[in-house]
């Protein structure tokens, strides 16, 4: 797909995403979900052979994820909730979106949909397979830690979430959360210690 054709394709597919948005507004969730999933899968594949230097193909993907996120926040039937949950889990396992940001978006969505410990454990098990590397960045591992924190917060409460933050304080995002919490409690000594340690760690 060449440069000009990519714009034509992107515009047409984005119209589909806007239609899906409208369906969500009308509480017509199932066809909206199917449309968003189709856009996600087909546009991810199209990125492999399209001149997307203008972002026309990729620009359809984040809005499609947003549609799924909007659906996940709605009061769904149990059947549709499980269908979307299983789609997210299976697409992650099959690595349909591996190498793209929305690969982890599937676990974010699944986390927002969970209702019981068995479903939470499915996500924990997938996160357990993501190990830190020798790289200073470890983006995947940091994303996995963030999703695990959301899981713990949702299923086990704030106290357990705080423990998770303290146990993984080397994660700069977690350190920021800990600093913000200490600031809100006016525990300035802890703020200073956390900030100074973070400066040393990230130097």
Coordinates of C-alpha atoms in Angstrom, one line a residue:
X1 CA 0.0 0.0 0.0
X2 CA 1.7 3.2 -1.2
X3 CA 1.7 6.6 0.5
X4 CA -1.5 8.0 -1.2
X5 CA -3.3 4.7 -1.0
X6 CA -2.5 4.4 2.7
X7 CA -4.3 7.7 3.2
X8 CA -7.3 6.5 1.3
X9 CA -7.4 3.2 3.3
X10 CA -6.8 5.0 6.6
X11 CA -9.7 7.4 6.0
X12 CA -12.0 4.6 5.1
X13 CA -11.1 2.5 8.1
X14 CA -11.3 5.5 10.4
X15 CA -14.9 6.0 9.3
X16 CA -15.5 2.5 10.4
X17 CA -14.1 3.3 13.8
X18 CA -16.3 6.4 14.1
X19 CA -19.3 4.2 13.3
X20 CA -18.2 1.8 16.1
X21 CA -18.0 4.8 18.4
X22 CA -21.6 5.8 17.5
X23 CA -22.8 2.2 18.2
X24 CA -21.2 2.4 21.7
X25 CA -23.2 5.6 22.3
X26 CA -26.3 3.7 21.3
X27 CA -25.5 0.9 23.7
X28 CA -25.1 -1.5 20.7
X29 CA -21.9 -3.0 22.0
X30 CA -21.4 -6.3 20.2
X31 CA -21.1 -5.0 16.6
X32 CA -19.0 -2.2 17.9
X33 CA -16.6 -4.7 19.5
X34 CA -16.4 -6.8 16.4
X35 CA -15.7 -3.7 14.3
X36 CA -12.9 -2.5 16.6
X37 CA -11.3 -6.0 16.8
X38 CA -11.4 -6.2 13.0
X39 CA -9.7 -2.8 12.7
X40 CA -7.1 -3.8 15.2
X41 CA -6.2 -7.0 13.5
X42 CA -6.3 -5.9 9.9
X43 CA -4.5 -2.6 10.4
X44 CA -1.8 -4.2 12.4
X45 CA -1.2 -6.6 9.6
X46 CA -1.4 -3.8 7.0
X47 CA 1.4 -1.9 8.8
X48 CA 3.8 -4.7 7.6
X49 CA 3.3 -3.7 3.9
X50 CA 2.1 -0.1 3.9
X51 CA 3.9 3.2 3.5
X52 CA 2.5 4.6 6.8
X53 CA 4.9 7.6 7.0
X54 CA 1.9 9.8 7.5
X55 CA 0.4 7.6 10.2
X56 CA -2.9 7.0 8.3
X57 CA -2.9 3.2 8.9
X58 CA -1.5 3.3 12.5
X59 CA -3.8 6.2 13.3
X60 CA -6.8 3.9 13.2
X61 CA -5.5 1.6 15.8
X62 CA -5.5 3.6 19.0
X63 CA -9.1 4.8 18.4
X64 CA -10.1 1.2 17.9
X65 CA -8.5 0.3 21.3
X66 CA -10.4 3.3 22.8
X67 CA -13.6 1.8 21.5
X68 CA -12.9 -1.5 23.2
X69 CA -11.9 0.4 26.4
X70 CA -15.2 2.3 26.3
X71 CA -17.1 -1.0 25.9
X72 CA -15.2 -2.6 28.8
X73 CA -16.4 0.3 31.0
X74 CA -20.1 -0.3 30.2
X75 CA -22.5 -2.6 32.0
X76 CA -22.2 -5.6 29.7
X77 CA -24.0 -8.8 29.7
X78 CA -22.0 -11.6 31.3
X79 CA -21.8 -13.3 27.8
X80 CA -20.4 -10.2 26.1
X81 CA -18.0 -9.4 29.0
X82 CA -16.5 -12.9 28.8
X83 CA -16.3 -12.8 25.0
X84 CA -14.3 -9.6 25.2
X85 CA -12.2 -10.9 28.1
X86 CA -11.4 -14.1 26.3
X87 CA -10.5 -12.1 23.1
X88 CA -8.0 -10.0 25.0
X89 CA -6.4 -13.0 26.7
X90 CA -6.2 -15.1 23.6
X91 CA -4.9 -12.3 21.3
X92 CA -2.2 -11.7 23.9
X93 CA -1.3 -15.4 24.1
X94 CA -1.3 -15.8 20.3
X95 CA 0.9 -12.6 20.1
X96 CA -1.3 -11.1 17.4
X97 CA -0.1 -7.7 18.3
X98 CA 3.4 -8.6 19.5
X99 CA 5.9 -5.7 19.1
X100 CA 3.2 -3.0 19.3
X101 CA 1.9 -1.0 22.2
X102 CA -1.5 -2.5 21.9
X103 CA -0.1 -6.0 22.7
X104 CA -0.1 -4.9 26.3
X105 CA -3.4 -3.0 25.9
X106 CA -5.0 -6.4 25.7
X107 CA -4.0 -7.1 29.2
X108 CA -5.0 -3.6 30.3
X109 CA -8.5 -4.3 28.9
X110 CA -8.7 -7.8 30.4
X111 CA -7.8 -6.3 33.8
X112 CA -10.6 -3.8 33.5
X113 CA -13.0 -6.7 32.8
X114 CA -12.1 -9.1 35.6
X115 CA -14.7 -10.0 38.2
X116 CA -13.1 -12.9 40.1
X117 CA -9.8 -14.3 41.4
X118 CA -9.7 -17.0 38.7
X119 CA -9.7 -14.4 35.9
X120 CA -7.2 -12.3 37.8
X121 CA -4.9 -15.3 38.1
X122 CA -5.0 -15.8 34.3
X123 CA -3.5 -12.4 33.9
X124 CA -1.0 -12.9 36.8
X125 CA 0.2 -16.1 35.1
X126 CA 0.8 -14.2 31.8
X127 CA 2.7 -11.4 33.6
X128 CA 4.8 -14.0 35.4
X129 CA 6.4 -14.9 32.1
X130 CA 7.7 -11.4 31.6
X131 CA 11.2 -11.2 33.1
X132 CA 13.5 -8.2 33.5
X133 CA 16.4 -8.1 31.0
X134 CA 19.9 -6.6 31.2
X135 CA 18.6 -3.5 29.5
X136 CA 18.4 -0.3 31.6
X137 CA 14.9 0.3 30.2
X138 CA 13.0 -3.0 30.6
X139 CA 9.9 -1.4 29.1
X140 CA 7.9 -4.7 28.9
X141 CA 8.8 -5.5 32.5
X142 CA 7.7 -2.1 33.7
X143 CA 4.4 -2.4 31.8
X144 CA 3.9 -5.8 33.4
X145 CA 4.5 -4.3 36.8
X146 CA 2.0 -1.6 36.1
X147 CA -0.7 -4.0 35.0
X148 CA 0.0 -6.2 38.1
X149 CA -0.4 -3.2 40.3
X150 CA -3.8 -2.5 38.7
X151 CA -4.8 -6.1 39.3
X152 CA -3.8 -6.0 42.9
X153 CA -5.5 -2.7 43.5
X154 CA -8.7 -3.9 41.9
X155 CA -8.9 -7.3 43.5
X156 CA -7.0 -7.0 46.8
X157 CA -7.3 -3.3 47.8
X158 CA -5.2 -0.2 48.4
X159 CA -3.1 -1.7 51.2
X160 CA -1.9 -4.5 49.1
X161 CA -1.3 -2.1 46.2
X162 CA 0.8 0.1 48.5
X163 CA 2.9 -3.0 49.4
X164 CA 3.4 -3.8 45.7
X165 CA 4.6 -0.3 45.1
X166 CA 7.1 -0.4 48.1
X167 CA 8.4 -3.8 46.9
X168 CA 9.0 -2.6 43.4
X169 CA 10.2 1.0 44.2
X170 CA 13.0 0.7 41.6
X171 CA 10.2 1.2 39.0
X172 CA 10.3 5.0 38.5
X173 CA 6.5 5.1 37.9
X174 CA 6.0 3.4 41.2
X175 CA 8.5 5.7 42.9
X176 CA 6.5 8.7 41.6
X177 CA 3.3 7.2 43.0
X178 CA 5.0 6.7 46.4
X179 CA 6.3 10.3 46.4
X180 CA 2.9 11.6 45.6
X181 CA 1.4 9.6 48.4
X182 CA 4.0 10.8 50.9
X183 CA 3.4 14.4 49.8
X184 CA -0.3 14.1 50.3
X185 CA 0.4 12.8 53.8
X186 CA 3.0 15.6 54.4
X187 CA 5.6 13.0 55.1
X188 CA 8.4 15.2 53.7
X189 CA 11.2 13.2 55.1
X190 CA 10.0 10.2 53.1
X191 CA 9.6 12.3 50.0
X192 CA 13.2 13.5 50.2
X193 CA 14.6 10.0 50.8
X194 CA 12.6 8.5 47.9
X195 CA 13.6 11.4 45.6
X196 CA 17.3 11.2 46.4
X197 CA 17.3 7.4 46.0
X198 CA 15.6 7.8 42.7
X199 CA 18.2 10.3 41.5
X200 CA 21.0 7.9 42.4
X201 CA 19.2 5.0 40.8
X202 CA 18.6 6.8 37.5
X203 CA 21.9 8.7 37.3

